[in-house]
PDB file of C-alpha atoms in Angstrom:
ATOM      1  CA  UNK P   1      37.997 -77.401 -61.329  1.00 73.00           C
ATOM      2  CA  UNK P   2      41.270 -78.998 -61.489  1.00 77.00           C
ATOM      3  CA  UNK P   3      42.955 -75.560 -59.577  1.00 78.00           C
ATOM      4  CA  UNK P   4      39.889 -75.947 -57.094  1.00 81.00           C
ATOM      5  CA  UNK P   5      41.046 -80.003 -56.526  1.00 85.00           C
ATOM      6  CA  UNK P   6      44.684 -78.725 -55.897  1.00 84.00           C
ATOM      7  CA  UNK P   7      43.908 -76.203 -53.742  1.00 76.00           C
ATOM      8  CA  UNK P   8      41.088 -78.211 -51.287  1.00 80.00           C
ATOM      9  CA  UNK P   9      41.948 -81.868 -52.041  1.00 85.00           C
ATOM     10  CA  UNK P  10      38.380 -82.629 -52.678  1.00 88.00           C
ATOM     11  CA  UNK P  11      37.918 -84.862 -55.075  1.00 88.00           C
ATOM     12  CA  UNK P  12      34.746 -84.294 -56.537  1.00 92.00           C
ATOM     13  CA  UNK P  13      36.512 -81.224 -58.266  1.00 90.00           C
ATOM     14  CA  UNK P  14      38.616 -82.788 -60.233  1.00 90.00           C
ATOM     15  CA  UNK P  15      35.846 -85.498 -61.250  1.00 93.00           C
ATOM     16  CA  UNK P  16      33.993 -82.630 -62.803  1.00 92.00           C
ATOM     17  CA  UNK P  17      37.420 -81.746 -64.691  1.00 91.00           C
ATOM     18  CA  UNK P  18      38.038 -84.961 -65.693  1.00 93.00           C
ATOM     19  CA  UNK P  19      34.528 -85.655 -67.024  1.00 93.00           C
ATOM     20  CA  UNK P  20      34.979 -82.570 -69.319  1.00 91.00           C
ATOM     21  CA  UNK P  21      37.857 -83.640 -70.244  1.00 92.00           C
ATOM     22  CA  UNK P  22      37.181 -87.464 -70.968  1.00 91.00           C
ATOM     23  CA  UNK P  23      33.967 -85.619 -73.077  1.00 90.00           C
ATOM     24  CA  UNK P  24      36.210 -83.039 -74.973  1.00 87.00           C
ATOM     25  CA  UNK P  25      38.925 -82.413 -77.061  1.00 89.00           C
ATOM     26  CA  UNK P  26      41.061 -79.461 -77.887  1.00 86.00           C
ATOM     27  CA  UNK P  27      40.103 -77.379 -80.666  1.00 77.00           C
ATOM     28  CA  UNK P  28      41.787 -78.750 -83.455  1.00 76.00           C
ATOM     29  CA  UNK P  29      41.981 -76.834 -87.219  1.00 73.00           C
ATOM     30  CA  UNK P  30      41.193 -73.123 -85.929  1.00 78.00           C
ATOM     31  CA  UNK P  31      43.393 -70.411 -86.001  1.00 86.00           C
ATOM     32  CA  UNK P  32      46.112 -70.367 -83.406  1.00 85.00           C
ATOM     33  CA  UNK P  33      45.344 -66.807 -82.764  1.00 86.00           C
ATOM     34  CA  UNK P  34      42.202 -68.167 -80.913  1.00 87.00           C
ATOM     35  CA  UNK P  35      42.764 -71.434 -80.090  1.00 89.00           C
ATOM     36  CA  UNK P  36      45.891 -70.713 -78.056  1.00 91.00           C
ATOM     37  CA  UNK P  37      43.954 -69.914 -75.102  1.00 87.00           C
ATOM     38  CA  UNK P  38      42.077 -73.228 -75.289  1.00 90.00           C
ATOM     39  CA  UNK P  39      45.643 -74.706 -75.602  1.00 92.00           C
ATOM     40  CA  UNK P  40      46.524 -72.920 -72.266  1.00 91.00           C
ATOM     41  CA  UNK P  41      43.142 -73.807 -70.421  1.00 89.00           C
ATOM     42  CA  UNK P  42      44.107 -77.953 -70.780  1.00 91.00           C
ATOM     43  CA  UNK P  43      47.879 -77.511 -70.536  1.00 92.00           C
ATOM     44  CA  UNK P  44      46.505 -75.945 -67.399  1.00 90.00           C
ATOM     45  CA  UNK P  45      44.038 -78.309 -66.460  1.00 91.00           C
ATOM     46  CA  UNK P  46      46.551 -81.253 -67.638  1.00 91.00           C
ATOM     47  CA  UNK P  47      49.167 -80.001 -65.006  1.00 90.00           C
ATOM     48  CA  UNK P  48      46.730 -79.572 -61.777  1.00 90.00           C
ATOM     49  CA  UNK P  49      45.413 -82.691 -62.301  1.00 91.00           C
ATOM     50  CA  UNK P  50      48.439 -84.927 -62.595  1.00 87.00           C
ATOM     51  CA  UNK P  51      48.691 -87.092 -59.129  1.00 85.00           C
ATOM     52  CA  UNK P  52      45.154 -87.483 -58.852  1.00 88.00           C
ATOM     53  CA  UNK P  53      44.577 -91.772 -58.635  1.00 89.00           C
ATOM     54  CA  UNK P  54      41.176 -90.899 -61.540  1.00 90.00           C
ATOM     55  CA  UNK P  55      43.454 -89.421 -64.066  1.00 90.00           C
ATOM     56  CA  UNK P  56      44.376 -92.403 -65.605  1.00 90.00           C
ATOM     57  CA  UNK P  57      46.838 -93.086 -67.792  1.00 91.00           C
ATOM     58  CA  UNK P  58      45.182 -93.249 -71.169  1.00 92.00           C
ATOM     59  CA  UNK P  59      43.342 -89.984 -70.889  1.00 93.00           C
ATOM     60  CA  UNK P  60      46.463 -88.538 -69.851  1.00 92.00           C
ATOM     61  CA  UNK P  61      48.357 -89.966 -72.878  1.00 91.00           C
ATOM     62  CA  UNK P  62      45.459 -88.912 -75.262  1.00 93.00           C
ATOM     63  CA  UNK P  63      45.787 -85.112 -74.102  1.00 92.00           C
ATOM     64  CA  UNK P  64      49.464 -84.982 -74.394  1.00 92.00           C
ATOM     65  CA  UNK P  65      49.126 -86.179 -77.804  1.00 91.00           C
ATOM     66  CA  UNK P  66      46.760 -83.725 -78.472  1.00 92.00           C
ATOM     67  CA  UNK P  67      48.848 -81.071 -76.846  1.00 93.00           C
ATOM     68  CA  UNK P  68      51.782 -81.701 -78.549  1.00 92.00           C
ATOM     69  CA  UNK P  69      50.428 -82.019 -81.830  1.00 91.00           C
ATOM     70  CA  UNK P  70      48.950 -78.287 -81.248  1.00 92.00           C
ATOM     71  CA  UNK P  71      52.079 -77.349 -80.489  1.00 92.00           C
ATOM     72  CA  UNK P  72      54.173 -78.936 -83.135  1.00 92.00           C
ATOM     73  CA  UNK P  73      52.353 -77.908 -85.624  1.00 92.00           C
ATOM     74  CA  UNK P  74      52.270 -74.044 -84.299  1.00 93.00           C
ATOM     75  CA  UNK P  75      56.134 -74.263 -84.136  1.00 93.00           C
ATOM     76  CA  UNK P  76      56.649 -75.719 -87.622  1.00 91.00           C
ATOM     77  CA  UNK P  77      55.026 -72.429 -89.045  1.00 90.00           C
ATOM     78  CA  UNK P  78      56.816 -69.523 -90.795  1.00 91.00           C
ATOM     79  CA  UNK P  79      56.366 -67.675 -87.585  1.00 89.00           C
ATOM     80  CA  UNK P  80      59.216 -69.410 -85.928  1.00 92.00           C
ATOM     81  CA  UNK P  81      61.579 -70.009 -88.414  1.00 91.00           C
ATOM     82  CA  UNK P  82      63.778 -67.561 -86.773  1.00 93.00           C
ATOM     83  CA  UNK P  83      62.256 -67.305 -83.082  1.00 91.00           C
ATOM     84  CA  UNK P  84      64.852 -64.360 -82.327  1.00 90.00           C
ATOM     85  CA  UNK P  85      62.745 -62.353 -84.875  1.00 91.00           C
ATOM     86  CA  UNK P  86      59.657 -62.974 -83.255  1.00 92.00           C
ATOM     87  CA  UNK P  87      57.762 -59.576 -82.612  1.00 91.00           C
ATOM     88  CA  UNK P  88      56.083 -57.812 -79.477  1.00 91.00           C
ATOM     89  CA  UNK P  89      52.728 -58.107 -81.756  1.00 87.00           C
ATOM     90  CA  UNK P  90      49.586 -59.278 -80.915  1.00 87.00           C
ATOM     91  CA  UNK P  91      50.023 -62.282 -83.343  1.00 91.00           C
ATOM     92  CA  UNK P  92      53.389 -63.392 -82.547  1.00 94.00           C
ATOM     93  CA  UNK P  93      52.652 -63.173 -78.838  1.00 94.00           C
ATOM     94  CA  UNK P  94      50.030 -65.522 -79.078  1.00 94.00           C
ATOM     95  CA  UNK P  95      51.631 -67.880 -81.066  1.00 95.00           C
ATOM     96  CA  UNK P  96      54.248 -68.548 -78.831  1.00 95.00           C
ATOM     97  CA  UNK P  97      51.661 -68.939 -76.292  1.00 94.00           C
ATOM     98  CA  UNK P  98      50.301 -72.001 -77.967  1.00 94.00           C
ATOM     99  CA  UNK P  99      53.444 -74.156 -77.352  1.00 93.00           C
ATOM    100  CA  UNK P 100      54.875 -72.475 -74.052  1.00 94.00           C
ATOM    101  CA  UNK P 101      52.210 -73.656 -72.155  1.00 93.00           C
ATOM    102  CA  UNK P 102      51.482 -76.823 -74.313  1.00 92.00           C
ATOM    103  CA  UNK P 103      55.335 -77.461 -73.444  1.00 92.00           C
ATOM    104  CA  UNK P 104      55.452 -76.835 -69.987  1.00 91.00           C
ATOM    105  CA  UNK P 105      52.680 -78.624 -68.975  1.00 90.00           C
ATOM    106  CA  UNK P 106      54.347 -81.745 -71.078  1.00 88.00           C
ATOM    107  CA  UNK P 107      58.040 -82.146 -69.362  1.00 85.00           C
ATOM    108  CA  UNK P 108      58.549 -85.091 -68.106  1.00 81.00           C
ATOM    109  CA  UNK P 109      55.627 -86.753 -69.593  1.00 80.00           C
ATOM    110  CA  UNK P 110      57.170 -89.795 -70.877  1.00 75.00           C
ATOM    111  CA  UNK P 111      55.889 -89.802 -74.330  1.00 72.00           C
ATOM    112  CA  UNK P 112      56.646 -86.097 -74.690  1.00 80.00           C
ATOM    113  CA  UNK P 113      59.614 -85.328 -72.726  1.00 77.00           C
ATOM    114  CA  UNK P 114      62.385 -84.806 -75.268  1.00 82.00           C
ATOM    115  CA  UNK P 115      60.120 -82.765 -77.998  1.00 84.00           C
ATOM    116  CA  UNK P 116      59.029 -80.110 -74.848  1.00 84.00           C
ATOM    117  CA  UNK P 117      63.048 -80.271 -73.851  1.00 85.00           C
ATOM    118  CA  UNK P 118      63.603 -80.061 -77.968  1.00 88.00           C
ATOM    119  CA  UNK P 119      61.450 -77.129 -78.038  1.00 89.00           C
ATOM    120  CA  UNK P 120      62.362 -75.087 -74.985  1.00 90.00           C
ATOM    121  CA  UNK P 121      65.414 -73.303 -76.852  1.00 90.00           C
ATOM    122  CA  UNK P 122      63.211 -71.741 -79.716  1.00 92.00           C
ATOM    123  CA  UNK P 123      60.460 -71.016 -77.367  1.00 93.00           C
ATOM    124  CA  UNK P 124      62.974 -68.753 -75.102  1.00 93.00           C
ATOM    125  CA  UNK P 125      64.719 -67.508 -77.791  1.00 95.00           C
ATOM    126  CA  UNK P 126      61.400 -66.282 -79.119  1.00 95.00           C
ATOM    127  CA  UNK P 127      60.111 -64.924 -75.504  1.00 96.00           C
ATOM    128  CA  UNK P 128      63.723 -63.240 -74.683  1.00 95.00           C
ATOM    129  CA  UNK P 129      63.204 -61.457 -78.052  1.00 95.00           C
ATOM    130  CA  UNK P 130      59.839 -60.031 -76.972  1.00 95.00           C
ATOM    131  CA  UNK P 131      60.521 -58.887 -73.697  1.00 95.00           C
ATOM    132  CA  UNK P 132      63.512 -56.821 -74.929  1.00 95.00           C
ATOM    133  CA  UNK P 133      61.828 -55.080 -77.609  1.00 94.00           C
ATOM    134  CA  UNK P 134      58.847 -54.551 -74.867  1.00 93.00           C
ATOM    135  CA  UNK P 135      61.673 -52.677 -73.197  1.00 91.00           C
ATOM    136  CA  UNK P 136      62.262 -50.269 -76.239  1.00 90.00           C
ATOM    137  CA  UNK P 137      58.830 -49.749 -77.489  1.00 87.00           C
ATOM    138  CA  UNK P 138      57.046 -49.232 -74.197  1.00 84.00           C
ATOM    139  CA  UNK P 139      58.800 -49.201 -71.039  1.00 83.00           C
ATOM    140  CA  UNK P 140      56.498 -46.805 -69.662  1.00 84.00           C
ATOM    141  CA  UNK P 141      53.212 -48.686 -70.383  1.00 79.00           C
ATOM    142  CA  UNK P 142      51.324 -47.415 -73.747  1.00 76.00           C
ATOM    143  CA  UNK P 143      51.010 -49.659 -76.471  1.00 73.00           C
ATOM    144  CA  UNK P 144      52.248 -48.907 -80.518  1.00 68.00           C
ATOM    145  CA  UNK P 145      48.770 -50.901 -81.873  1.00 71.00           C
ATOM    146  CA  UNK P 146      44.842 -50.120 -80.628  1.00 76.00           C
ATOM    147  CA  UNK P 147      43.610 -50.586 -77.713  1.00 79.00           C
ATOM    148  CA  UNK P 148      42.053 -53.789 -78.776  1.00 81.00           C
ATOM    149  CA  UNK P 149      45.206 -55.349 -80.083  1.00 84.00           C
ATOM    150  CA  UNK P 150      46.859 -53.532 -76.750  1.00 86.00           C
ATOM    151  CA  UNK P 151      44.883 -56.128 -75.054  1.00 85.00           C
ATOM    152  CA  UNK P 152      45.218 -58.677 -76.885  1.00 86.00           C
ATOM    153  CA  UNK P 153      48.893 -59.094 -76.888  1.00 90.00           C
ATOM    154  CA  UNK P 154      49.732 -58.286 -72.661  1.00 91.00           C
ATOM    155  CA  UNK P 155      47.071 -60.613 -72.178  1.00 88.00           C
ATOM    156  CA  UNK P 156      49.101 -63.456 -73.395  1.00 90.00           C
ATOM    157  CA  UNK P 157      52.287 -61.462 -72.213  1.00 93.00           C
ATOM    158  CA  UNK P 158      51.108 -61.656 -68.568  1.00 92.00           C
ATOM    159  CA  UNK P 159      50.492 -65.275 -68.410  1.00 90.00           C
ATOM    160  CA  UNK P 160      53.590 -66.162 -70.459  1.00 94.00           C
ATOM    161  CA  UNK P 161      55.476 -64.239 -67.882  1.00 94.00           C
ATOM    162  CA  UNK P 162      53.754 -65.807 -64.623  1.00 91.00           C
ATOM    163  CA  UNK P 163      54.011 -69.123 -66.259  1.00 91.00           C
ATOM    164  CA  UNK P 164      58.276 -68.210 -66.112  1.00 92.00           C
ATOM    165  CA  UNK P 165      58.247 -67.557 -63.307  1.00 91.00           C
ATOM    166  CA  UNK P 166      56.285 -70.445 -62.191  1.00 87.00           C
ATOM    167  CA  UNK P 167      58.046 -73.063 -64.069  1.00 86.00           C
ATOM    168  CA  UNK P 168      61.431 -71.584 -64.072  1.00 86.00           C
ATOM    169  CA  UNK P 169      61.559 -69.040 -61.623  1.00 89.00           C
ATOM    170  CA  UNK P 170      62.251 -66.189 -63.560  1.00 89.00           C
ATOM    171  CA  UNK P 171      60.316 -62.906 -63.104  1.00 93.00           C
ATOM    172  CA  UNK P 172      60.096 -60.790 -66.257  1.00 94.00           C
ATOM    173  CA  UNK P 173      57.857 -58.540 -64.630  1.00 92.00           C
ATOM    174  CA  UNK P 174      60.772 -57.520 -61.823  1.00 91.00           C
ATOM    175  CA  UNK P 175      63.124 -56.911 -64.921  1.00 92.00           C
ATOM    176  CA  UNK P 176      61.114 -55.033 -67.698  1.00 94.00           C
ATOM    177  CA  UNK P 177      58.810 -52.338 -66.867  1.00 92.00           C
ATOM    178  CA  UNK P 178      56.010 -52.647 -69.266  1.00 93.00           C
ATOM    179  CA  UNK P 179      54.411 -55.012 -66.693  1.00 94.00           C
ATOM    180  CA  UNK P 180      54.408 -52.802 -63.864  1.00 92.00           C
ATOM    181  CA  UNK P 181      53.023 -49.707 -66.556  1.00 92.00           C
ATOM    182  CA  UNK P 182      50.161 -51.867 -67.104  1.00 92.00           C
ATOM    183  CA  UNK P 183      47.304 -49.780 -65.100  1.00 90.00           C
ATOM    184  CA  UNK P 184      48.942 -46.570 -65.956  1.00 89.00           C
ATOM    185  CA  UNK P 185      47.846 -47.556 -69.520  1.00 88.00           C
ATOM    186  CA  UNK P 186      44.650 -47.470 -68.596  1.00 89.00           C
ATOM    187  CA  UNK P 187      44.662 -44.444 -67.547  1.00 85.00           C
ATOM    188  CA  UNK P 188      45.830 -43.079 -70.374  1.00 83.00           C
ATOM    189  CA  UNK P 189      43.799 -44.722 -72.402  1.00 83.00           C
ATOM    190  CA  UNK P 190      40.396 -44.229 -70.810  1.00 85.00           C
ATOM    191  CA  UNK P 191      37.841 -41.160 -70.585  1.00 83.00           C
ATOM    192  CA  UNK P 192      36.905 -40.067 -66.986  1.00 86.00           C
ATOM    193  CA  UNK P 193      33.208 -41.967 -67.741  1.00 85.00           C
ATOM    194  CA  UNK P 194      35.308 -45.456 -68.973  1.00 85.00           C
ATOM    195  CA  UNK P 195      35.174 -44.356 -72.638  1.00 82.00           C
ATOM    196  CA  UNK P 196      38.207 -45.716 -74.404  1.00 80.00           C
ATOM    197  CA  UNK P 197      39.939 -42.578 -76.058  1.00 73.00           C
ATOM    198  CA  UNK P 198      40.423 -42.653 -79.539  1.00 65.00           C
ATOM    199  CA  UNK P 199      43.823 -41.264 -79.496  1.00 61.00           C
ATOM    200  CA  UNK P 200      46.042 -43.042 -82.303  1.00 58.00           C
ATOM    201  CA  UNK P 201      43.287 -45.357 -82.209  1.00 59.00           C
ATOM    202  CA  UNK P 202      41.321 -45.685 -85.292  1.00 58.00           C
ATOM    203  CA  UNK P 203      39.208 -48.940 -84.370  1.00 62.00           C
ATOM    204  CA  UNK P 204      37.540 -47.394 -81.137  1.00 60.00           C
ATOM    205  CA  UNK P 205      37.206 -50.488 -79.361  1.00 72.00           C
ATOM    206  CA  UNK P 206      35.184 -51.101 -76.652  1.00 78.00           C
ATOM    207  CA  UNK P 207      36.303 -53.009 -73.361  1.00 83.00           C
ATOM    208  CA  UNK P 208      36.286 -56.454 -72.530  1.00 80.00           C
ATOM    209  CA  UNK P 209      36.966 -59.509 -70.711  1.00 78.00           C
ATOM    210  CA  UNK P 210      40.403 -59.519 -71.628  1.00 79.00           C
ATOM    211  CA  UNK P 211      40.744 -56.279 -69.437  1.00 87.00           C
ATOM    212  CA  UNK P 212      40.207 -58.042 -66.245  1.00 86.00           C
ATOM    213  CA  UNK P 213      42.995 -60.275 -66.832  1.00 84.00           C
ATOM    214  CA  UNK P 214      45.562 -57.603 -67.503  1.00 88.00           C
ATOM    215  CA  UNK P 215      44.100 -55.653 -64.240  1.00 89.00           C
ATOM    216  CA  UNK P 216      43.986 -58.599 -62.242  1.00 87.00           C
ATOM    217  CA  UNK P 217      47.283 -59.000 -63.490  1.00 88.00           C
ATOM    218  CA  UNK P 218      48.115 -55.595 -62.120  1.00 90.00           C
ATOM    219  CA  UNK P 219      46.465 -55.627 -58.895  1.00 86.00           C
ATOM    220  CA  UNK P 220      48.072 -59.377 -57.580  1.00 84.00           C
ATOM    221  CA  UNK P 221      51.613 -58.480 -59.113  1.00 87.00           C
ATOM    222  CA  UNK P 222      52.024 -54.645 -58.081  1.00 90.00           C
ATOM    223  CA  UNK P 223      48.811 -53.941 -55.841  1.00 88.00           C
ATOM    224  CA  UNK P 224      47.943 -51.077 -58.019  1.00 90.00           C
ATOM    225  CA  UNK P 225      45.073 -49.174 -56.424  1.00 90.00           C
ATOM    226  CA  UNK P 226      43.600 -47.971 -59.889  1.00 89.00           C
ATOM    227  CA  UNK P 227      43.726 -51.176 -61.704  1.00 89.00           C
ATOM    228  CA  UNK P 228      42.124 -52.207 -58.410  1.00 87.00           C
ATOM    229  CA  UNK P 229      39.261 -49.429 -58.534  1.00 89.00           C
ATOM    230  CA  UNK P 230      38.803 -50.359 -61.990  1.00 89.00           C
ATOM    231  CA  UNK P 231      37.803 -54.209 -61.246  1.00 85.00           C
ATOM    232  CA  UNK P 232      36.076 -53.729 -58.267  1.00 83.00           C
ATOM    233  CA  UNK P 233      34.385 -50.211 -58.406  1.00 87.00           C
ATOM    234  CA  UNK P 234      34.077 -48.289 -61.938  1.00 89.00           C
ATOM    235  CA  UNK P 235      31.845 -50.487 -63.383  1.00 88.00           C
ATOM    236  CA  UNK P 236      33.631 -49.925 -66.538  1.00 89.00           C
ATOM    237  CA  UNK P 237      34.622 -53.474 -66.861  1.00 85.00           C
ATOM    238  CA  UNK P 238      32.847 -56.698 -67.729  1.00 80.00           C
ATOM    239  CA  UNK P 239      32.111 -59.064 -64.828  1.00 76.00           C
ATOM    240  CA  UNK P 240      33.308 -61.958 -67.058  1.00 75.00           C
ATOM    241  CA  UNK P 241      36.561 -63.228 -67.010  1.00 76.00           C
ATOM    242  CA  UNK P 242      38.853 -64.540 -69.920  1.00 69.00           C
ATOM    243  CA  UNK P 243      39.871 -67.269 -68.059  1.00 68.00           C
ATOM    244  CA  UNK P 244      37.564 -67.777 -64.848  1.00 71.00           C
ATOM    245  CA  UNK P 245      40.417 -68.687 -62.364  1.00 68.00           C
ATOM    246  CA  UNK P 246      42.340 -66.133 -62.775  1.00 70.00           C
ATOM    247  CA  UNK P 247      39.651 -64.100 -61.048  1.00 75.00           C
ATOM    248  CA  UNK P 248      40.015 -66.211 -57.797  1.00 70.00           C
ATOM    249  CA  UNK P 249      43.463 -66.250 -58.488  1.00 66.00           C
ATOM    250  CA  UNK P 250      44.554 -62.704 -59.076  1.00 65.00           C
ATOM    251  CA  UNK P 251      41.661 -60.705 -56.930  1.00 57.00           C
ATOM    252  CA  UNK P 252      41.562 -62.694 -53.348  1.00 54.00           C
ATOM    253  CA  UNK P 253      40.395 -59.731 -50.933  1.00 45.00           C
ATOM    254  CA  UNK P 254      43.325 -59.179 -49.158  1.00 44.00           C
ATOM    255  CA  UNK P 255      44.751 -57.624 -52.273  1.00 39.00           C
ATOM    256  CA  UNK P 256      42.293 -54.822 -52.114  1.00 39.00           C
ATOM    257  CA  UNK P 257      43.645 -53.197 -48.774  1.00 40.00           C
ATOM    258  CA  UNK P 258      43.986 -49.463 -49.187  1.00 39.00           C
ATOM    259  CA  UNK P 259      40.967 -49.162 -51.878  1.00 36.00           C
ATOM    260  CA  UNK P 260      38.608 -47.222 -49.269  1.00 38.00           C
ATOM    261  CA  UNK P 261      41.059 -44.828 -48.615  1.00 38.00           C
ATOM    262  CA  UNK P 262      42.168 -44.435 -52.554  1.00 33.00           C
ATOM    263  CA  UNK P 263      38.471 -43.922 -53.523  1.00 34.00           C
ATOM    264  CA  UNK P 264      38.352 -41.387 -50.757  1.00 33.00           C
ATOM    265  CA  UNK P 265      41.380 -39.399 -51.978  1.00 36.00           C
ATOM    266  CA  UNK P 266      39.290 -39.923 -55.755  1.00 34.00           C
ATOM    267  CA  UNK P 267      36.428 -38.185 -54.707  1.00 35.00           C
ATOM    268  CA  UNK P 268      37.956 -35.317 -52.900  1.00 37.00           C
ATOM    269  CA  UNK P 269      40.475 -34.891 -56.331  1.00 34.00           C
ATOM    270  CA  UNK P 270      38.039 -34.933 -58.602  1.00 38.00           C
ATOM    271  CA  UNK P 271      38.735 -35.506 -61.965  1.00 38.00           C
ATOM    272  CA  UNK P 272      41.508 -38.194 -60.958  1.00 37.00           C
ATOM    273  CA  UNK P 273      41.377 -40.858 -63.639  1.00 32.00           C
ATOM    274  CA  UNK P 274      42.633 -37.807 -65.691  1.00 30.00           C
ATOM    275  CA  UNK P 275      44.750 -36.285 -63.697  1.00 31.00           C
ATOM    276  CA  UNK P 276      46.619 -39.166 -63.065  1.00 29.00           C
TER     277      UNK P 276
END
């Protein structure tokens, strides 16, 4: 709702936000493995919906508080004792998650300003170190874990990136190649009928809404026609999104030019999805 507000100016979207909001509270006491998406949904929410008159000041003060505790505590954990050793793993990705977003939804909120500017060194240091070793492990797309933790991790990946390059414009997708290898992956890792292989993959998981954000992902970033097939036409994928917006987002129409013609050249190949 608050994306919605920003993007028409009506305001009755970003009363619905703000009465979730004023009703809720961040998860508090889970494990930051999960609840670092919820951290990234209000930092999100937070952001849009500064400069709207009904955000008042209080609520806003509450949920930085509540942000910043998040991500205080997150960053006071073993995990980022030394942030340069933080690992291209589906835990330590998602960690740093927690606080990236919390953080740069936060600067230049006056209660919170110099802890987010405190923090923005480690968290950097911690990203700078994951991108490079992205670069050594799998700069052709694959993954070194299961599919499942595959996802897992370039889920948060992809967002941490377009949140650089938001905030700070810096692209790490136009300087390590894992991002751009994303729908290849897929390829590789999927049957011709959508069945996950099982090829150094002992867990056999099965697909999920964590998919469509890393082909979204693909398909608004590098217009890839297969990741684009995938969402729109396989029906190997789940219609329900990790995070809802990034389906407006990441799959407005106009990124789908070209698909006819790619399904066309599908049909007349054949076995493509294996071929490929």
């Amino acid at each position: 709702m608050g994306a919605s507000w920003r993007l028409t100016g009506k305001d009755a979207f970003a009363e619905q936000a703000l009465a979730v909001m004023q009703n809720g509270h961040i998860t508090k006491g889970g494990k930051p493995s999960h609840s670092w998406l919820d951290y990234a949904r209000w930092s999100l929410a937070f952001d849009w919906l500064l400069g709207y008159e009904g955000f008042d000041r209080s609520l806003q003060d509450r949920i930085a508080h509540e942000l910043t505790d998040g991500a205080a505590a997150m960053l006071a954990g073993p995990s980022f004792a030394d942030p340069g050793q933080l690992s291209y793993h589906n835990y330590d990705v998602r960690y740093l998650s927690l606080p990236f977003f919390a953080a740069a939804a936060l600067e230049g909120h006056s209660d919170c300003d110099e802890r987010c500017k405190a923090w923005r060194p480690k968290l950097t240091q911690g990203f700078a170190n994951i991108l490079e070793t992205t670069e050594l492990v799998s700069p052709d797309g694959s993954y070194h874990e299961s599919l499942d933790y595959m996802r897992i991790t370039w889920a948060s990946l992809v967002l941490l990136a377009e949140l650089e390059r938001t905030v700070n414009g810096v692209d790490p997708a136009q300087h390590y190649s894992v991002f751009r290898n994303i729908g290849n992956t897929y390829l590789y890792k999927l049957l011709p009928d959508g069945t996950p292989s099982r090829e150094g993959d002992n867990e056999y998981p099965v697909l999920d809404g964590r998919d469509t954000a890393l082909l979204g992902y693909a398909v608004n970033r590098f217009k890839d026609p297969y990741s684009a097939w995938f969402l729109r036409k396989s029906g190997f994928f789940s219609k329900q999104w990790v995070i809802p917006v990034l389906e407006f987002l990441w799959t407005i129409q106009r990124l789908f030019r070209g698909i006819q013609r790619w399904q066309v050249n599908l049909s007349c190949r054949g076995n493509a999805t294996s071929q490929a």
